[in-house]
Short mmCIF file of C-alpha atoms in Angstrom, two decimals:
data_model
loop_
_atom_site.label_atom_id
_atom_site.label_comp_id
_atom_site.label_asym_id
_atom_site.label_seq_id
_atom_site.Cartn_x
_atom_site.Cartn_y
_atom_site.Cartn_z
CA MET A 1 -20.87 -3.35 -84.34
CA LYS A 2 -18.24 -5.15 -83.32
CA ALA A 3 -17.03 -2.54 -80.85
CA GLY A 4 -20.74 -2.31 -79.66
CA ALA A 5 -21.04 -5.77 -78.72
CA VAL A 6 -17.60 -5.25 -76.96
CA GLU A 7 -18.54 -2.30 -75.16
CA LEU A 8 -21.78 -4.00 -73.88
CA GLY A 9 -19.85 -6.94 -72.78
CA HIS A 10 -17.50 -4.55 -70.78
CA ALA A 11 -20.35 -2.81 -69.48
CA SER A 12 -22.03 -6.06 -68.18
CA LYS A 13 -18.64 -7.31 -66.78
CA VAL A 14 -18.42 -4.28 -65.01
CA THR A 15 -21.97 -4.59 -63.80
CA GLN A 16 -21.45 -7.87 -62.23
CA ARG A 17 -17.73 -6.88 -60.64
CA GLY A 18 -20.21 -3.93 -59.09
CA VAL A 19 -22.78 -6.94 -57.91
CA ASN A 20 -19.77 -8.75 -56.70
CA ARG A 21 -18.53 -6.25 -54.64
CA GLY A 22 -21.62 -5.48 -53.05
CA MET A 23 -22.46 -9.08 -51.94
CA SER A 24 -18.65 -9.18 -50.57
CA ILE A 25 -19.87 -5.60 -48.58
CA LEU A 26 -23.16 -7.38 -47.64
CA ASP A 27 -21.26 -10.46 -45.91
CA LEU A 28 -18.95 -8.30 -44.50
CA PHE A 29 -21.99 -6.30 -42.81
CA LEU A 30 -23.34 -9.86 -41.58
CA ARG A 31 -20.30 -10.92 -40.09
CA ILE A 32 -19.96 -7.93 -38.46
CA ILE A 33 -23.30 -7.94 -36.43
CA ALA A 34 -22.72 -11.72 -35.88
CA ILE A 35 -20.18 -11.03 -33.97
CA ILE A 36 -22.25 -8.16 -31.81
CA ALA A 37 -24.81 -10.96 -31.43
CA THR A 38 -22.64 -13.98 -30.28
CA LEU A 39 -19.78 -12.09 -28.55
CA GLY A 40 -22.76 -10.35 -26.31
CA SER A 41 -24.15 -13.83 -25.69
CA ALA A 42 -21.07 -14.95 -24.30
CA ILE A 43 -20.09 -11.84 -22.20
CA ALA A 44 -24.43 -11.94 -21.28
CA MET A 45 -23.87 -15.64 -19.88
CA GLY A 46 -20.31 -15.45 -19.06
CA THR A 47 -21.07 -12.67 -16.29
CA THR A 48 -24.33 -14.19 -14.72
CA ASN A 49 -24.25 -14.38 -11.25
CA GLU A 50 -26.64 -13.76 -8.86
CA THR A 51 -26.82 -13.80 -4.85
CA LEU A 52 -30.06 -14.22 -2.68
CA PRO A 53 -30.30 -11.57 -0.30
CA PHE A 54 -30.81 -14.71 2.62
CA PHE A 55 -28.40 -16.95 3.76
CA THR A 56 -28.29 -19.36 6.62
CA GLN A 57 -24.98 -19.31 9.31
CA PHE A 58 -23.22 -22.06 6.49
CA VAL A 59 -24.82 -21.65 2.96
CA ARG A 60 -24.94 -18.79 0.84
CA PHE A 61 -27.18 -19.29 -1.81
CA ARG A 62 -25.23 -18.20 -4.82
CA ALA A 63 -26.39 -19.00 -8.91
CA LYS A 64 -23.50 -19.00 -11.35
CA TYR A 65 -23.66 -19.51 -14.86
CA SER A 66 -20.33 -22.69 -14.13
CA ASP A 67 -22.97 -24.28 -11.90
CA LEU A 68 -24.75 -25.77 -14.94
CA PRO A 69 -21.66 -27.02 -17.66
CA THR A 70 -23.85 -26.44 -20.31
CA PHE A 71 -23.63 -23.02 -20.29
CA THR A 72 -20.01 -23.25 -19.79
CA PHE A 73 -20.20 -25.20 -22.87
CA PHE A 74 -22.72 -22.27 -24.22
CA VAL A 75 -19.69 -19.74 -23.25
CA VAL A 76 -17.24 -21.38 -25.24
CA ALA A 77 -19.36 -22.15 -28.55
CA ASN A 78 -20.17 -18.55 -28.54
CA ALA A 79 -16.37 -17.36 -27.83
CA ILE A 80 -15.08 -19.65 -30.47
CA VAL A 81 -17.61 -18.80 -32.92
CA SER A 82 -17.12 -14.90 -32.12
CA ALA A 83 -13.34 -15.34 -32.65
CA TYR A 84 -13.81 -17.31 -35.91
CA LEU A 85 -15.91 -14.39 -37.35
CA VAL A 86 -13.41 -11.72 -36.06
CA LEU A 87 -10.52 -14.01 -38.31
CA SER A 88 -13.14 -14.25 -41.15
CA LEU A 89 -13.36 -10.37 -41.38
CA GLY A 90 -9.83 -10.21 -42.88
CA MET A 91 -11.18 -12.71 -45.76
CA SER A 92 -14.00 -10.89 -45.91
CA ILE A 93 -12.28 -7.60 -46.68
CA PHE A 94 -9.97 -9.70 -49.22
CA HIS A 95 -13.03 -10.54 -51.30
CA ILE A 96 -14.41 -6.88 -51.59
CA MET A 97 -10.73 -5.99 -52.95
CA ARG A 98 -10.74 -8.34 -55.19
CA SER A 99 -14.17 -8.37 -57.24
CA ARG A 100 -13.95 -11.95 -58.06
CA ALA A 101 -14.04 -14.56 -55.58
CA GLN A 102 -11.81 -17.75 -55.50
CA ALA A 103 -13.85 -21.25 -55.67
CA ARG A 104 -11.39 -22.85 -53.35
CA LEU A 105 -11.45 -19.85 -50.63
CA LEU A 106 -15.20 -20.24 -50.98
CA MET A 107 -15.31 -24.22 -50.60
CA TYR A 108 -13.53 -23.59 -47.18
CA THR A 109 -15.76 -20.35 -46.16
CA ILE A 110 -18.75 -23.15 -46.54
CA PHE A 111 -17.36 -25.56 -44.96
CA TRP A 112 -15.99 -23.50 -41.97
CA GLU A 113 -19.38 -21.48 -41.67
CA VAL A 114 -21.32 -24.91 -41.43
CA ALA A 115 -19.27 -26.56 -39.02
CA MET A 116 -19.15 -23.02 -36.73
CA MET A 117 -23.20 -22.85 -36.95
CA ALA A 118 -23.37 -26.44 -35.85
CA LEU A 119 -21.02 -25.60 -33.06
CA LEU A 120 -23.69 -22.76 -32.16
CA THR A 121 -26.52 -24.13 -32.50
CA ALA A 122 -25.71 -26.79 -30.08
CA GLY A 123 -24.72 -24.52 -27.36
CA ALA A 124 -28.11 -22.65 -27.58
CA SER A 125 -29.91 -25.45 -27.96
CA ALA A 126 -28.52 -27.60 -25.71
CA SER A 127 -28.36 -24.18 -23.00
CA ALA A 128 -32.07 -23.75 -24.39
CA ALA A 129 -33.31 -26.84 -22.91
CA ILE A 130 -31.87 -26.46 -19.25
CA VAL A 131 -33.28 -22.87 -19.48
CA TYR A 132 -36.73 -24.42 -20.07
CA LEU A 133 -36.09 -26.78 -17.23
CA ALA A 134 -34.70 -24.19 -15.20
CA HIS A 135 -38.07 -22.36 -15.44
CA LYS A 136 -40.82 -25.25 -15.93
CA GLY A 137 -38.78 -27.87 -13.90
CA ASN A 138 -40.26 -31.66 -14.87
CA THR A 139 -42.68 -33.44 -12.00
CA LYS A 140 -41.87 -37.12 -13.39
CA THR A 141 -38.18 -36.92 -12.31
CA ASN A 142 -38.34 -34.41 -10.02
CA TRP A 143 -36.31 -31.74 -10.96
CA PHE A 144 -37.89 -28.35 -9.76
CA PRO A 145 -37.67 -25.24 -11.34
CA ILE A 146 -35.15 -23.16 -9.95
CA CYS A 147 -36.27 -19.76 -11.35
CA GLN A 148 -38.74 -19.66 -8.43
CA GLN A 149 -35.59 -18.35 -6.15
CA TYR A 150 -33.26 -17.45 -9.00
CA ASP A 151 -35.30 -15.04 -10.66
CA SER A 152 -32.77 -12.69 -12.01
CA PHE A 153 -30.26 -15.74 -13.10
CA CYS A 154 -32.72 -16.99 -14.80
CA HIS A 155 -33.90 -13.68 -16.87
CA ARG A 156 -30.28 -13.54 -17.85
CA THR A 157 -29.53 -16.76 -18.72
CA SER A 158 -33.03 -16.59 -21.02
CA GLY A 159 -32.10 -13.58 -22.20
CA SER A 160 -28.55 -14.73 -23.36
CA LEU A 161 -29.83 -17.32 -25.75
CA VAL A 162 -31.28 -14.55 -28.14
CA GLY A 163 -27.98 -13.51 -29.36
CA SER A 164 -26.85 -16.87 -29.82
CA PHE A 165 -30.21 -17.45 -32.06
CA ILE A 166 -29.76 -14.31 -34.26
CA GLY A 167 -26.25 -15.82 -34.94
CA ILE A 168 -27.30 -18.71 -36.49
CA ILE A 169 -29.93 -17.14 -38.51
CA PHE A 170 -27.16 -14.92 -39.67
CA PHE A 171 -24.45 -18.25 -40.55
CA ILE A 172 -27.49 -19.81 -42.52
CA LEU A 173 -27.63 -16.09 -45.09
CA LEU A 174 -23.59 -16.48 -44.72
CA VAL A 175 -23.71 -19.62 -46.03
CA LEU A 176 -26.28 -18.74 -49.06
CA LEU A 177 -24.55 -15.71 -49.67
CA SER A 178 -21.07 -17.99 -50.03
CA ALA A 179 -22.93 -20.50 -52.42
CA LEU A 180 -24.40 -17.46 -54.65
CA ALA A 181 -20.78 -16.42 -54.85
CA LEU A 182 -20.05 -19.73 -55.90
CA SER A 183 -22.73 -20.04 -58.58
CA ARG A 184 -21.94 -16.48 -59.81
CA ARG A 185 -18.41 -17.40 -60.78
CA MET B 1 -4.68 -30.33 -85.18
CA LYS B 2 -7.95 -28.55 -84.65
CA ALA B 3 -9.56 -31.87 -84.81
CA GLY B 4 -7.42 -33.40 -82.17
CA ALA B 5 -7.99 -30.06 -79.90
CA VAL B 6 -11.81 -30.79 -80.45
CA GLU B 7 -11.82 -34.70 -79.57
CA LEU B 8 -9.59 -33.75 -76.74
CA GLY B 9 -12.11 -31.09 -75.62
CA HIS B 10 -14.84 -33.80 -76.34
CA ALA B 11 -13.16 -36.34 -74.05
CA SER B 12 -12.74 -33.90 -70.90
CA LYS B 13 -16.42 -33.12 -71.39
CA VAL B 14 -17.14 -37.06 -70.95
CA THR B 15 -14.35 -37.00 -67.90
CA GLN B 16 -16.21 -34.32 -66.30
CA ARG B 17 -19.79 -35.81 -66.77
CA GLY B 18 -18.58 -38.89 -65.27
CA VAL B 19 -16.80 -37.08 -62.54
CA ASN B 20 -20.41 -35.04 -61.69
CA ARG B 21 -22.48 -38.39 -62.09
CA GLY B 22 -20.08 -39.84 -59.30
CA MET B 23 -20.50 -37.06 -57.03
CA SER B 24 -24.56 -37.61 -57.42
CA ILE B 25 -24.09 -41.18 -56.74
CA LEU B 26 -22.13 -40.69 -53.65
CA ASP B 27 -24.81 -37.72 -52.65
CA LEU B 28 -27.66 -40.13 -53.13
CA PHE B 29 -25.29 -42.53 -50.93
CA LEU B 30 -24.86 -40.43 -48.02
CA ARG B 31 -28.74 -39.25 -47.87
CA ILE B 32 -29.73 -43.07 -48.10
CA ILE B 33 -27.42 -43.58 -44.49
CA ALA B 34 -28.38 -40.35 -42.99
CA ILE B 35 -31.87 -41.77 -43.68
CA ILE B 36 -30.99 -44.70 -41.86
CA ALA B 37 -29.30 -42.54 -38.69
CA THR B 38 -32.24 -39.98 -38.51
CA LEU B 39 -35.11 -42.62 -38.72
CA GLY B 40 -33.34 -45.08 -36.43
CA SER B 41 -32.89 -42.33 -34.20
CA ALA B 42 -36.51 -41.10 -34.49
CA ILE B 43 -37.71 -45.02 -33.67
CA ALA B 44 -35.34 -45.69 -30.53
CA MET B 45 -36.00 -42.56 -28.84
CA GLY B 46 -39.88 -42.68 -29.46
CA THR B 47 -40.18 -46.59 -27.94
CA THR B 48 -38.16 -45.77 -25.02
CA ASN B 49 -40.20 -46.57 -22.17
CA GLU B 50 -39.50 -48.49 -18.67
CA THR B 51 -41.06 -49.77 -15.91
CA LEU B 52 -39.51 -50.58 -12.88
CA PRO B 53 -40.17 -53.82 -11.46
CA PHE B 54 -41.38 -52.14 -7.85
CA PHE B 55 -44.23 -50.16 -7.18
CA THR B 56 -46.78 -49.23 -4.61
CA GLN B 57 -50.34 -49.30 -4.29
CA PHE B 58 -50.73 -45.89 -5.92
CA VAL B 59 -47.66 -45.15 -7.90
CA ARG B 60 -46.11 -47.37 -10.75
CA PHE B 61 -42.57 -46.20 -11.32
CA ARG B 62 -42.37 -45.60 -15.25
CA ALA B 63 -40.19 -43.53 -17.42
CA LYS B 64 -41.33 -42.62 -21.45
CA TYR B 65 -39.44 -40.37 -23.59
CA SER B 66 -42.41 -38.11 -23.78
CA ASP B 67 -42.10 -37.32 -19.84
CA LEU B 68 -39.48 -34.95 -20.90
CA PRO B 69 -40.56 -32.12 -23.64
CA THR B 70 -36.86 -32.22 -25.16
CA PHE B 71 -36.78 -35.92 -26.09
CA THR B 72 -40.09 -35.04 -27.70
CA PHE B 73 -38.76 -32.14 -29.78
CA PHE B 74 -35.91 -34.65 -30.74
CA VAL B 75 -38.33 -37.05 -32.23
CA VAL B 76 -40.16 -34.83 -34.21
CA ALA B 77 -36.65 -33.31 -35.08
CA ASN B 78 -35.39 -36.35 -36.37
CA ALA B 79 -38.74 -37.32 -38.15
CA ILE B 80 -39.14 -34.33 -39.63
CA VAL B 81 -35.27 -34.32 -41.14
CA SER B 82 -35.70 -37.88 -42.07
CA ALA B 83 -39.02 -37.13 -44.29
CA TYR B 84 -37.01 -34.35 -45.58
CA LEU B 85 -34.07 -36.70 -46.26
CA VAL B 86 -36.85 -38.91 -48.32
CA LEU B 87 -37.97 -36.53 -50.46
CA SER B 88 -34.77 -35.41 -51.41
CA LEU B 89 -34.00 -38.70 -52.65
CA GLY B 90 -36.28 -37.79 -56.01
CA MET B 91 -33.89 -34.61 -56.52
CA SER B 92 -30.78 -36.42 -56.26
CA ILE B 93 -32.00 -39.39 -58.55
CA PHE B 94 -32.62 -36.67 -60.91
CA HIS B 95 -29.20 -35.17 -60.83
CA ILE B 96 -27.90 -38.92 -61.63
CA MET B 97 -29.98 -38.80 -64.55
CA ARG B 98 -29.11 -35.06 -65.76
CA SER B 99 -25.46 -35.23 -65.77
CA ARG B 100 -25.45 -31.15 -65.15
CA ALA B 101 -26.88 -29.60 -61.90
CA GLN B 102 -28.82 -26.63 -62.21
CA ALA B 103 -27.51 -23.52 -60.22
CA ARG B 104 -30.86 -22.93 -58.78
CA LEU B 105 -31.71 -26.34 -57.56
CA LEU B 106 -28.37 -26.69 -55.79
CA MET B 107 -28.94 -23.29 -54.12
CA TYR B 108 -32.30 -24.48 -52.92
CA THR B 109 -30.62 -27.33 -51.51
CA ILE B 110 -27.97 -26.09 -49.85
CA PHE B 111 -30.40 -23.97 -48.18
CA TRP B 112 -32.68 -26.76 -47.03
CA GLU B 113 -29.54 -28.86 -46.26
CA VAL B 114 -28.26 -26.28 -43.56
CA ALA B 115 -31.92 -25.52 -42.22
CA MET B 116 -32.30 -29.17 -41.48
CA MET B 117 -29.01 -29.56 -40.09
CA ALA B 118 -29.78 -26.80 -37.98
CA LEU B 119 -32.73 -28.53 -36.57
CA LEU B 120 -30.76 -31.80 -36.45
CA THR B 121 -28.06 -30.21 -34.33
CA ALA B 122 -30.80 -28.56 -32.07
CA GLY B 123 -32.51 -32.18 -31.29
CA ALA B 124 -29.86 -33.78 -30.64
CA SER B 125 -27.69 -30.92 -28.34
CA ALA B 126 -30.64 -30.26 -26.13
CA SER B 127 -31.06 -34.20 -25.89
CA ALA B 128 -27.37 -34.75 -24.80
CA ALA B 129 -27.47 -31.68 -22.42
CA ILE B 130 -30.90 -33.41 -20.64
CA VAL B 131 -29.19 -37.08 -20.64
CA TYR B 132 -26.21 -35.70 -19.33
CA LEU B 133 -28.13 -33.78 -16.67
CA ALA B 134 -30.27 -37.55 -16.31
CA HIS B 135 -26.59 -39.24 -15.95
CA LYS B 136 -24.91 -36.49 -13.76
CA GLY B 137 -27.30 -34.50 -12.02
CA ASN B 138 -26.70 -31.29 -10.52
CA THR B 139 -26.08 -30.74 -6.92
CA LYS B 140 -26.57 -27.09 -7.14
CA THR B 141 -29.78 -27.06 -8.44
CA ASN B 142 -31.03 -30.07 -6.34
CA TRP B 143 -31.75 -31.92 -9.57
CA PHE B 144 -30.94 -35.65 -8.86
CA PRO B 145 -29.62 -38.18 -11.49
CA ILE B 146 -32.70 -40.26 -12.81
CA CYS B 147 -30.12 -42.52 -14.21
CA GLN B 148 -29.42 -44.40 -10.95
CA GLN B 149 -33.36 -45.80 -10.79
CA TYR B 150 -33.83 -45.83 -14.59
CA ASP B 151 -31.00 -47.49 -16.18
CA SER B 152 -32.50 -49.25 -19.02
CA PHE B 153 -34.33 -45.69 -19.74
CA CYS B 154 -30.85 -43.46 -19.82
CA HIS B 155 -29.28 -46.42 -21.95
CA ARG B 156 -31.62 -46.37 -24.50
CA THR B 157 -32.27 -42.68 -24.79
CA SER B 158 -28.44 -41.80 -24.65
CA GLY B 159 -27.57 -44.90 -27.72
CA SER B 160 -30.41 -42.96 -29.66
CA LEU B 161 -28.19 -39.62 -29.45
CA VAL B 162 -25.68 -42.03 -31.78
CA GLY B 163 -27.87 -41.79 -35.02
CA SER B 164 -28.66 -37.69 -35.05
CA PHE B 165 -24.66 -36.73 -34.63
CA ILE B 166 -23.83 -39.10 -37.19
CA GLY B 167 -27.01 -37.43 -39.15
CA ILE B 168 -25.19 -33.64 -38.61
CA ILE B 169 -21.69 -35.16 -39.84
CA PHE B 170 -23.67 -36.37 -43.38
CA PHE B 171 -25.33 -33.11 -43.49
CA ILE B 172 -21.96 -31.26 -43.46
CA LEU B 173 -20.77 -33.64 -45.98
CA LEU B 174 -24.17 -33.04 -48.08
CA VAL B 175 -23.62 -29.40 -47.69
CA LEU B 176 -19.84 -29.59 -49.10
CA LEU B 177 -21.05 -31.82 -52.00
CA SER B 178 -23.78 -29.55 -53.00
CA ALA B 179 -21.38 -26.66 -53.11
CA LEU B 180 -18.78 -28.66 -54.86
CA ALA B 181 -21.38 -29.55 -57.51
CA LEU B 182 -22.31 -25.81 -57.70
CA SER B 183 -18.28 -24.49 -58.32
CA ARG B 184 -17.74 -27.12 -61.03
CA ARG B 185 -20.67 -25.92 -63.46
#
């Protein structure tokens, strides 16, 4: 009877270890997708560049992402976040190998995850505000919609926001996963 | 010897309960400050309104926060977040009364805290991008700095961002506090 209970305890421990490892693998998987999303966003925005086919003697109409400081911030924020994610892969692999997560490490992870999410959200929403302005303009402030001229520029910058917003969703999931690992200890 | 150990265990349990209660009180305190910050931001932005002293026969120069959709989003985001914080006070008080926090409740808290922080960050940074544009303008896109005319409008909108950014910092602390409570269970 006692041996059975011990065996049962052992079996449940093995199951729990399996679930922990599964969560760690999911964590690694989420991180890899988030890297692709944020790095893709940074590259898509960073290579945006449109030269209009017409020009005057003195002026060549050219739009680059760096003409708008907000877009530069977007590229920097996405680059920092993807660099953080690449570095955090090591920690994720460490968690897969050691099935029992350490509380202190998880606390650090949650802090950095939340901070990086804030940075990513800041870059994405600031750029979204500018992209919206470029599309719609604003009559009250006399800011004209530049998308009428720079069509491809606008498409490219709008598209590059998508990866960043996907990244934000993945960060929320990563924080929850770390919190779940903390609660299962 | 055994009685001593039991007593020691009891004493450590009492200390632990005290620390848990202290953390819950800190949580309540952070929430109250965050409510003041975000509600203050929403009200400061929502009441921004400047009418210039000169006008033509047909046009009266007037700037309201709602002239810029991003500022409307800012007000809505701050209002939602402060409403959430007011509702969450109940949960915080519940945690103070019951010294041992429940894992499931803490997980929900962390999820909502992170989501609300993302909303707050989105509103604050989108508005910051527009405020920056209003101050500096952008020569490449021919967006002129409106702050040259609407000076008080600009000061007010810039100032109202502060509360939101303070709120973001408090949300990071709240998430950490919930994670700490989760790890101490």
